[in-house]
Short mmCIF file of N, CA and C in Angstrom, two decimals:
data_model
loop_
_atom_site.label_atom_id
_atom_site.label_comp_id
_atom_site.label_asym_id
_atom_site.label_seq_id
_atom_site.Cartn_x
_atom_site.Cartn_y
_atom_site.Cartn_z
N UNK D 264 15.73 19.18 24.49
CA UNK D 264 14.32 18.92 24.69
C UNK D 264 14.13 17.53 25.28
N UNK D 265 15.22 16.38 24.86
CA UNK D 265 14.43 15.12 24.89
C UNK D 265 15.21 14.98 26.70
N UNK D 266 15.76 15.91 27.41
CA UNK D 266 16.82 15.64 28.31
C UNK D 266 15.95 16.49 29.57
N UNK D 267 15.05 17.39 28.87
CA UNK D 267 13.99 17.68 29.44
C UNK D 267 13.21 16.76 30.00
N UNK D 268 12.45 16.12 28.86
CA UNK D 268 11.43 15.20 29.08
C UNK D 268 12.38 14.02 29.93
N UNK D 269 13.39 13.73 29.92
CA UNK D 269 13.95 12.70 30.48
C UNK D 269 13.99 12.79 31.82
N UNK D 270 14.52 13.81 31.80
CA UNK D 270 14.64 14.41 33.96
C UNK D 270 12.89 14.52 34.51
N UNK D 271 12.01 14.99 33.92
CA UNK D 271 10.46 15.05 34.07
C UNK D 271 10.15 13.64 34.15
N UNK D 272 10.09 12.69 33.23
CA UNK D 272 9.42 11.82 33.45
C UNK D 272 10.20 10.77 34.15
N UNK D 273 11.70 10.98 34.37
CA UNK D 273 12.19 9.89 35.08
C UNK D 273 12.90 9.94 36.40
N UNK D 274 12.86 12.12 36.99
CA UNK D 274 13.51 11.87 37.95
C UNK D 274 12.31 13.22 38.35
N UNK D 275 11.31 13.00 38.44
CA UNK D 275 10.24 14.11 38.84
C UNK D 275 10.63 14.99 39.90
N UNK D 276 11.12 14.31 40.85
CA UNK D 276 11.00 14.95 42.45
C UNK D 276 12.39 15.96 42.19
N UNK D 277 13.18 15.24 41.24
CA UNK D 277 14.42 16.13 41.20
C UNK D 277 14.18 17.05 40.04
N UNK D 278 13.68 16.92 39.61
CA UNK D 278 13.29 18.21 38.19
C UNK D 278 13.84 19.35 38.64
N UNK D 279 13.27 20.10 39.68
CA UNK D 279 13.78 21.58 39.48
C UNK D 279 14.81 21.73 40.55
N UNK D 280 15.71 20.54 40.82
CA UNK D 280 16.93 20.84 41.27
C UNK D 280 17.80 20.99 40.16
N UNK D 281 17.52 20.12 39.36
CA UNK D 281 18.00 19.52 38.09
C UNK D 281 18.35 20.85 37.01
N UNK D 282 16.80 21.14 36.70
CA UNK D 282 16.84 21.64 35.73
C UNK D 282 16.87 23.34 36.37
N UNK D 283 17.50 23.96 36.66
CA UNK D 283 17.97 25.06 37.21
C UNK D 283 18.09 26.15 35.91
N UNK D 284 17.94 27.37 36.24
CA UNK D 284 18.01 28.53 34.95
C UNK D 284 18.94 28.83 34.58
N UNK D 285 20.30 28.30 35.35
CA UNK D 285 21.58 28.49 34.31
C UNK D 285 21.87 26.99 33.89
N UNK D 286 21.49 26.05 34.15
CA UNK D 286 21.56 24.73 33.30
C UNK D 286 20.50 24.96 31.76
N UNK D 287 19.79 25.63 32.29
CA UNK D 287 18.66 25.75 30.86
C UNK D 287 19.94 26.71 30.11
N UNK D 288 20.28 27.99 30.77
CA UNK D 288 20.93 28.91 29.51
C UNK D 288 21.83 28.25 29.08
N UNK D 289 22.66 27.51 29.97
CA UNK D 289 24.01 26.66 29.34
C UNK D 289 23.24 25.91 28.12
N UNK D 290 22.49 25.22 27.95
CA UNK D 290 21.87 24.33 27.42
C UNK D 290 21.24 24.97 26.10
N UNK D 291 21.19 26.43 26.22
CA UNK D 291 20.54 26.80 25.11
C UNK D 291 21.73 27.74 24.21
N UNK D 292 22.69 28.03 25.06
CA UNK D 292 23.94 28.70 24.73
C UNK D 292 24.48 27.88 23.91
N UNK D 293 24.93 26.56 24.40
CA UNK D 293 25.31 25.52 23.33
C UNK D 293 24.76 24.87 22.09
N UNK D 294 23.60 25.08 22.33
CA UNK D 294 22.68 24.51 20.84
C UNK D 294 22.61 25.63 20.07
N UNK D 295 22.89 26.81 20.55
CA UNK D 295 23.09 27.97 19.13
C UNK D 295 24.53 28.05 19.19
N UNK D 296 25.72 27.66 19.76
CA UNK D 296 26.92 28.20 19.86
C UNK D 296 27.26 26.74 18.48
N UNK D 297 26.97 25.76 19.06
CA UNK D 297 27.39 24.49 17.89
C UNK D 297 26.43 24.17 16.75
N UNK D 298 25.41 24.99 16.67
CA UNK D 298 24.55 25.48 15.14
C UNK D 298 24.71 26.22 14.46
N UNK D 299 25.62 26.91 15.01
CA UNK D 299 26.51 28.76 13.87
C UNK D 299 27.63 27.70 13.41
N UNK D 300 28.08 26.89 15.03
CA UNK D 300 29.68 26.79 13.86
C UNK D 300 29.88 25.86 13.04
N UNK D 301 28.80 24.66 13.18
CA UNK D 301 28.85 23.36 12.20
C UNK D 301 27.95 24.49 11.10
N UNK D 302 26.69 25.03 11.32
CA UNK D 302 26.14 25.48 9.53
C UNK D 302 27.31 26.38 9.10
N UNK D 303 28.14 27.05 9.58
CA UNK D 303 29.12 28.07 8.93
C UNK D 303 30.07 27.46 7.94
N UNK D 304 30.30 26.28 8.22
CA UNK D 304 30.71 25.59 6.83
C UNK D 304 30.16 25.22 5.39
N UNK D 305 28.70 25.32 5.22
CA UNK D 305 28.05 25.52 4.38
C UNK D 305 28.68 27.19 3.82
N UNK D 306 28.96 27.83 4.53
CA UNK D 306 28.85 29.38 3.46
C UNK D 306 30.82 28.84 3.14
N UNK D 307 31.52 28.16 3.89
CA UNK D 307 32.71 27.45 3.15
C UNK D 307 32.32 27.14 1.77
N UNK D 308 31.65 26.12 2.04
CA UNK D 308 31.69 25.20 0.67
C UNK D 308 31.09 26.22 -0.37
N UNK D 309 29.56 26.58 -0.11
CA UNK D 309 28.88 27.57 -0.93
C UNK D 309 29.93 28.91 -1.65
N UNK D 310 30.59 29.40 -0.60
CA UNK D 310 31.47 30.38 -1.29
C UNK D 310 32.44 29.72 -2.26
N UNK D 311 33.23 28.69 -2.70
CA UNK D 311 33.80 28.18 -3.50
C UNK D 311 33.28 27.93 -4.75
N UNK D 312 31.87 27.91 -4.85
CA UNK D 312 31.21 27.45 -6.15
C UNK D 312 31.09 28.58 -7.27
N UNK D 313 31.03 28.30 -8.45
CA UNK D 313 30.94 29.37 -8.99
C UNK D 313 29.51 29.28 -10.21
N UNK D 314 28.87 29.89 -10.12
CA UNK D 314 27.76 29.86 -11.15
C UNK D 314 27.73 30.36 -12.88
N UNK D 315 27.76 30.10 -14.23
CA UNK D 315 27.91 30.98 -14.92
C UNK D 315 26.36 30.67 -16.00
N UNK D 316 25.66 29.71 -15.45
CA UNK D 316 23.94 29.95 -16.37
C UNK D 316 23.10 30.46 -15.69
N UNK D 317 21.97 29.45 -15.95
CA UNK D 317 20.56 30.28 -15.32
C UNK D 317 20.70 30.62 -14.14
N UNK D 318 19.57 31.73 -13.06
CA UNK D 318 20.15 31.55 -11.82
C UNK D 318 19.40 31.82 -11.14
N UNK D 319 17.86 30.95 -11.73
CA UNK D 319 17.15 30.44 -10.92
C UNK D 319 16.89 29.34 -10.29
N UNK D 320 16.68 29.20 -9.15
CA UNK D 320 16.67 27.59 -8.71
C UNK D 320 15.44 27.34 -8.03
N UNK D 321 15.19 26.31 -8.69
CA UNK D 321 13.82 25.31 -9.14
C UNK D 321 13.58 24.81 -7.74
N UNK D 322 13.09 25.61 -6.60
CA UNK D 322 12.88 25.32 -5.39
C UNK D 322 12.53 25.95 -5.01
N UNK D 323 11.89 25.61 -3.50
CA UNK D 323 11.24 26.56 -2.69
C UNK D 323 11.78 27.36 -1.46
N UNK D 324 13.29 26.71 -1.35
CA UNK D 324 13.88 27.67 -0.79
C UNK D 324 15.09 27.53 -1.72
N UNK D 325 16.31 27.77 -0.77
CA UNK D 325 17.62 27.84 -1.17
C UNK D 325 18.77 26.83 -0.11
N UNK D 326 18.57 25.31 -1.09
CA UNK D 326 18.95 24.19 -0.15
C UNK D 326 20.03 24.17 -0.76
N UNK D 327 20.62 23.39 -0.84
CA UNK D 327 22.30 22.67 -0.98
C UNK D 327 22.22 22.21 -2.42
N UNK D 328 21.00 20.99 -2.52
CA UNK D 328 20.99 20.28 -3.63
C UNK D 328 21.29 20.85 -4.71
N UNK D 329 19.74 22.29 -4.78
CA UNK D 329 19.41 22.79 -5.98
C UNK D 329 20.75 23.29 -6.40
N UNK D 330 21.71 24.46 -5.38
CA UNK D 330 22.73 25.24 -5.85
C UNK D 330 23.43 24.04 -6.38
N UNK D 331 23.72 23.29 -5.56
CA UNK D 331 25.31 22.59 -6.53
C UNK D 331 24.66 21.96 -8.19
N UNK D 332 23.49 21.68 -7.94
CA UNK D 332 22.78 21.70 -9.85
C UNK D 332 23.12 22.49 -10.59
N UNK D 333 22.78 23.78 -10.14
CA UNK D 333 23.00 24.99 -10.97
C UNK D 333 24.23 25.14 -10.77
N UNK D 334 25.25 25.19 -10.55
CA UNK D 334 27.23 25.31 -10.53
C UNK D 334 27.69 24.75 -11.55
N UNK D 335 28.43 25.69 -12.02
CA UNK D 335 29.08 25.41 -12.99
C UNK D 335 30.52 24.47 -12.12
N UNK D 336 30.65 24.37 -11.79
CA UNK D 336 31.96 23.67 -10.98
C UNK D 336 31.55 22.29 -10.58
N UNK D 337 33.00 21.92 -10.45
CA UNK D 337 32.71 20.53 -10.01
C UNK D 337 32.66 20.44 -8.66
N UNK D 338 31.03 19.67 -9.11
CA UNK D 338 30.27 19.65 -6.82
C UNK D 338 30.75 18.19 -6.71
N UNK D 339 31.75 17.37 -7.55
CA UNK D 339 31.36 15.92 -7.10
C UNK D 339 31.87 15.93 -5.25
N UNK D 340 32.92 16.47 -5.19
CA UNK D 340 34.03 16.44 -3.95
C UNK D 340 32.50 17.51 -2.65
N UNK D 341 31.86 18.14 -3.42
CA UNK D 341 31.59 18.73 -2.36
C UNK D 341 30.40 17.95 -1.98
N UNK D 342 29.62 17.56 -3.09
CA UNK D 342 28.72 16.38 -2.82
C UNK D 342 28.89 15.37 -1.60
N UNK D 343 30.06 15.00 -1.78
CA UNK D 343 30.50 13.88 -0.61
C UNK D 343 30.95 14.39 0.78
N UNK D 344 31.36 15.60 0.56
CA UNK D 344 31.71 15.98 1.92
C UNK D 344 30.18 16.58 2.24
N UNK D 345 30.03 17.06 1.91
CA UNK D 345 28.36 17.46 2.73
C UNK D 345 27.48 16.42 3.37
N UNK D 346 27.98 14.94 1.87
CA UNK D 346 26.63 13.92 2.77
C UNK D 346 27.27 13.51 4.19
N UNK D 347 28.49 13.50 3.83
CA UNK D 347 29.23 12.88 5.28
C UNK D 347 29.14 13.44 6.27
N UNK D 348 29.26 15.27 6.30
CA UNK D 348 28.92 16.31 7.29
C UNK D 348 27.85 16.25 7.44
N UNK D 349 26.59 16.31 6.56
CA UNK D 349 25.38 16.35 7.13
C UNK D 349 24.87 14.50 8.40
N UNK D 350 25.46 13.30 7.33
CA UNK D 350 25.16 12.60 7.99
C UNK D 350 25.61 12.45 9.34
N UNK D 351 26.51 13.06 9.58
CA UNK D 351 27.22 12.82 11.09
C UNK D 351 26.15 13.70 11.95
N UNK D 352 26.49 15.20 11.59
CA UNK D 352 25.11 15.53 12.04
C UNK D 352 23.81 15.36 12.77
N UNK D 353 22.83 14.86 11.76
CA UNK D 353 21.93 14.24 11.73
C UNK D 353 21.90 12.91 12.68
N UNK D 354 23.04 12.00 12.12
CA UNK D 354 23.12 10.28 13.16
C UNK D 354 23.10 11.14 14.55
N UNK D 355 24.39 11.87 14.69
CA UNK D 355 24.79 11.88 15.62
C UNK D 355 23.71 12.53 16.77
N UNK D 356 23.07 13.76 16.26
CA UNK D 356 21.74 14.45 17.12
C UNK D 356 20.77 13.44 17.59
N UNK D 357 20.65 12.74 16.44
CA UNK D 357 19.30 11.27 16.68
C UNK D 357 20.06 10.70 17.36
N UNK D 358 21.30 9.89 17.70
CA UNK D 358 21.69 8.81 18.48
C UNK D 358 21.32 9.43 20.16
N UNK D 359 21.90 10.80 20.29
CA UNK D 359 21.98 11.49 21.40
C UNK D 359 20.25 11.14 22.29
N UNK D 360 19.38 11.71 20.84
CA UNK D 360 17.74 11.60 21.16
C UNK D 360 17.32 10.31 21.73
N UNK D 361 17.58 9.39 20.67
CA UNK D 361 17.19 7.66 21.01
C UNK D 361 17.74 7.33 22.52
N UNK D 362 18.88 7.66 22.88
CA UNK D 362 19.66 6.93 23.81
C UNK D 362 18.76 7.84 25.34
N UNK D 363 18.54 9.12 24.75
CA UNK D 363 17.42 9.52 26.22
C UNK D 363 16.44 9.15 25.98
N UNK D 364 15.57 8.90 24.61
CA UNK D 364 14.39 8.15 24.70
C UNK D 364 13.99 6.53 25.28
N UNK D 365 14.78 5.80 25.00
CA UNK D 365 15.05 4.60 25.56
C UNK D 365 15.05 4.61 27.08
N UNK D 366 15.66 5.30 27.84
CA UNK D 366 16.07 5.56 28.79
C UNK D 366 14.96 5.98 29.47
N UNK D 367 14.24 6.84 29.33
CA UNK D 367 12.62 7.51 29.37
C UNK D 367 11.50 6.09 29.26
N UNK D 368 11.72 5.23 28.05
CA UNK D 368 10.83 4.04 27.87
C UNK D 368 11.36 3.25 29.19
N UNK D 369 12.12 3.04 29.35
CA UNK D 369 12.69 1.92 30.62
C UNK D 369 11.90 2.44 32.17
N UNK D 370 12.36 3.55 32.20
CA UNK D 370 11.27 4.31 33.25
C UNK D 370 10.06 4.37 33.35
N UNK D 371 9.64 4.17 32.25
CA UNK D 371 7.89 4.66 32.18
C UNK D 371 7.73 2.91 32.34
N UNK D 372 8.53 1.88 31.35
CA UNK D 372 7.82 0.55 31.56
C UNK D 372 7.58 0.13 32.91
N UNK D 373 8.60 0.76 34.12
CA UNK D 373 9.13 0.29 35.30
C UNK D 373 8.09 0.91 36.42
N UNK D 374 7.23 2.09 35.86
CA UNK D 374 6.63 2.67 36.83
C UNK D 374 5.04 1.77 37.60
N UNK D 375 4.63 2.13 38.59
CA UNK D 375 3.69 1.15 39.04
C UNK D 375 2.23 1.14 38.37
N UNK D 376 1.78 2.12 38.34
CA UNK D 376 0.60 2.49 37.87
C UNK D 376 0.56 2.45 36.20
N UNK D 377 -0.51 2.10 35.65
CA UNK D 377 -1.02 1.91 34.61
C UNK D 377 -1.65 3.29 33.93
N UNK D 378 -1.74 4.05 34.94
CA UNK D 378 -2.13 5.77 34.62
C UNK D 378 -1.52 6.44 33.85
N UNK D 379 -0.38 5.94 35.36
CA UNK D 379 1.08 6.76 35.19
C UNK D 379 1.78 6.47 33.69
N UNK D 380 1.74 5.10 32.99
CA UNK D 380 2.68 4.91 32.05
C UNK D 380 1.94 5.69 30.84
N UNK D 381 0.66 5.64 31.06
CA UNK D 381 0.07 5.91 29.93
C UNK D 381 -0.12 7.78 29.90
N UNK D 382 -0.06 8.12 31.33
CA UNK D 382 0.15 9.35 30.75
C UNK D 382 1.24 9.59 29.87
N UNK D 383 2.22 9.35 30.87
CA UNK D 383 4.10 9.57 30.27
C UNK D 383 3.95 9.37 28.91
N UNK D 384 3.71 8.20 28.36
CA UNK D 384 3.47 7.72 26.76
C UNK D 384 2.79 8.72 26.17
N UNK D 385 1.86 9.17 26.89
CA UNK D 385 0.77 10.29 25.70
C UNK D 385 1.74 11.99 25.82
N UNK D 386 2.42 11.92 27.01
CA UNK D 386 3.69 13.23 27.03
C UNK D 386 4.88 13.17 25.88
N UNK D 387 5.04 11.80 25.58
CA UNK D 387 6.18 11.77 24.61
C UNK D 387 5.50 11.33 23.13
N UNK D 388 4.70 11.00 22.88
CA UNK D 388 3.97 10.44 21.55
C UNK D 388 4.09 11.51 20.67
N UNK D 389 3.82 12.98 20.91
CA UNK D 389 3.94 13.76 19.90
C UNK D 389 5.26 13.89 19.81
N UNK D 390 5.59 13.94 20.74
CA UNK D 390 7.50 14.59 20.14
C UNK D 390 8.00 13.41 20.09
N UNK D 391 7.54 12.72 19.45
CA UNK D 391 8.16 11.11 18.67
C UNK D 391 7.87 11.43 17.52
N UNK D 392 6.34 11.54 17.29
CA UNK D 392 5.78 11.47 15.84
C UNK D 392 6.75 12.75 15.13
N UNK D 393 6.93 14.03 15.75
CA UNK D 393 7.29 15.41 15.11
C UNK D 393 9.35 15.04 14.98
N UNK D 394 9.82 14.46 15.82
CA UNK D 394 11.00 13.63 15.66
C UNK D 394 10.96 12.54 14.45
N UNK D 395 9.87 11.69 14.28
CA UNK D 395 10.21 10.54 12.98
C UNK D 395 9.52 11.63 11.96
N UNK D 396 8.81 12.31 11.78
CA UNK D 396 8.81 13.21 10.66
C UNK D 396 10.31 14.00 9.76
N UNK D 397 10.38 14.85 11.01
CA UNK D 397 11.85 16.29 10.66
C UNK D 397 13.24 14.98 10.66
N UNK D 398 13.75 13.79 11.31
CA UNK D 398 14.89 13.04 11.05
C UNK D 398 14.42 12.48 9.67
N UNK D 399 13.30 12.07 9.92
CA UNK D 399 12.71 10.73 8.39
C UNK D 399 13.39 11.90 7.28
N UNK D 400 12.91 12.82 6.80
CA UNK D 400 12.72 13.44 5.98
C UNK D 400 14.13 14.24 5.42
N UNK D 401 14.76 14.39 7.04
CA UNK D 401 16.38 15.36 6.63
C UNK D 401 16.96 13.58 6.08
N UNK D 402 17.12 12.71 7.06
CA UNK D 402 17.78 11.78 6.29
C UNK D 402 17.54 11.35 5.05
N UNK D 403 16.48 11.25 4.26
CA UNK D 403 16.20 11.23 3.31
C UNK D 403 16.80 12.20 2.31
N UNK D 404 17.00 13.47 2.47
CA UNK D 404 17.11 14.33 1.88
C UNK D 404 18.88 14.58 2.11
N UNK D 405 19.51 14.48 3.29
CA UNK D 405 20.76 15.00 3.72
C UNK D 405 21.97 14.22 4.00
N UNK D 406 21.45 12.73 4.18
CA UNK D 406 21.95 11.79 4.90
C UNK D 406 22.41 10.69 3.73
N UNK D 407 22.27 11.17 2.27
CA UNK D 407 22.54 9.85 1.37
C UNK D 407 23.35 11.09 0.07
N UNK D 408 24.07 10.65 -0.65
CA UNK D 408 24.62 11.65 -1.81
C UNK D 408 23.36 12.00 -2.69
N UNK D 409 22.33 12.65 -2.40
CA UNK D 409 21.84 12.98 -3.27
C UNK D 409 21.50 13.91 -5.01
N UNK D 410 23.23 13.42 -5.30
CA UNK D 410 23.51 14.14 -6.45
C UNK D 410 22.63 13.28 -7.75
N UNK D 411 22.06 11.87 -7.48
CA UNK D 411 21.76 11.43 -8.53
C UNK D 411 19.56 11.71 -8.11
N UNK D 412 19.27 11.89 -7.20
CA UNK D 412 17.98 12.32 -6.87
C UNK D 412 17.28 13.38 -7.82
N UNK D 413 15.90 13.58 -7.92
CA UNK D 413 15.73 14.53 -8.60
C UNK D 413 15.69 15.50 -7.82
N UNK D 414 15.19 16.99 -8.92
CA UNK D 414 14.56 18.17 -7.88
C UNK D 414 13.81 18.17 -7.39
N UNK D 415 12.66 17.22 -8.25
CA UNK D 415 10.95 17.03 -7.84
C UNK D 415 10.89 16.26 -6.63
N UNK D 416 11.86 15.34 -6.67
CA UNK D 416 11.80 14.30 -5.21
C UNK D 416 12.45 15.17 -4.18
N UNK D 417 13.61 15.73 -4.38
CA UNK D 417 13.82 16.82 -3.15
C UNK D 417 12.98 17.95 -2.55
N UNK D 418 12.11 18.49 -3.42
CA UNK D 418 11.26 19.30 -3.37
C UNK D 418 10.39 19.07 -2.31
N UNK D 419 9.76 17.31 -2.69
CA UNK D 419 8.66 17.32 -1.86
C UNK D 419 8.68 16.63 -0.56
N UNK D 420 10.63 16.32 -0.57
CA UNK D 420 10.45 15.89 1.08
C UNK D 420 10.84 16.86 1.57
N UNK D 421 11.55 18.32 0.92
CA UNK D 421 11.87 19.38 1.91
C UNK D 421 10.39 19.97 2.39
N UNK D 422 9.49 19.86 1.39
CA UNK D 422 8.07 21.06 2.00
C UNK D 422 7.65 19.63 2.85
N UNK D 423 7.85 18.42 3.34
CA UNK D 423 7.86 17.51 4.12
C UNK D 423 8.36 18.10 5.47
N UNK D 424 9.28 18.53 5.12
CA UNK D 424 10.43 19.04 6.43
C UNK D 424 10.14 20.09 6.78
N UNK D 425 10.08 21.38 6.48
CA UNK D 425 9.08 22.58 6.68
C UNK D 425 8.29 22.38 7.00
N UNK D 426 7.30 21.85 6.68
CA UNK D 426 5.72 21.66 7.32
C UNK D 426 5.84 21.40 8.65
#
């Protein structure tokens, strides 16, 4: 998306050389081809756990946190590998974002017109704000060991993240 807005607002005239319909499918082939195979390690870890009490979980969906609560097994090891997998993740998607957003700001500061910047700015303002929402909120939630957090505090930055 942000590589979208990057070629639009910083190389206009070339846009639809650029952005061509098998550069889009490549582009969309890969963001579901490397979202099956990094989440498919979650049903790794998840399948290893074993449950033997209650087996309801005190949430509104079915996240990471709640299950390894309810496990009877020891989540310490998996605790840590998840924050580390998720944080790489997460950094790593946002670094990718920032480094075309920046890149996008340098362009728009550079352009002549005062119209012009302020349109561009009002083109990217929402998908900033809807970006520091869904990162604020996974990092919060994905990006730190949250084995010592509560449920109630996870709860209400995931319906944060959903929303």
């Amino acid at each position: 998306m942000s590589f979208d807005r990057y070629v639009a607002i910083c190389q206009p005239l070339h846009y639809a050389a650029i952005m061509k319909q098998q550069l889009c499918t490549y582009l969309v082939v890969a963001a579901w081809v490397l979202g099956f195979t990094l989440s498919s390690y979650h049903l790794v870890l998840l399948s290893k756990l074993t449950f033997c009490g209650p087996n309801k979980i005190h949430h509104f969906f079915c996240d990471n946190s709640p299950l390894f609560k309810l496990s009877c097994s020891d989540t310490s090891l998996l605790w840590k590998i998840d924050s580390v997998f998720l944080s790489f993740v997460l950094l790593g998607s946002l670094c990718l974002i920032l480094v075309s957003y920046v890149r996008i700001f340098h362009c728009i500061l550079h352009m002549p017109s005062a119209s012009g910047r302020k349109k561009a700015f009002a083109t990217c303002s929402s998908h900033l704000t809807a970006l520091a929402i869904v990162y604020g909120s996974c990092i919060v939630l994905y990006a730190q060991p949250s084995e010592g957090v509560s449920l109630e505090t996870n709860t209400v930055v995931a319906l944060l993240n959903t929303v």
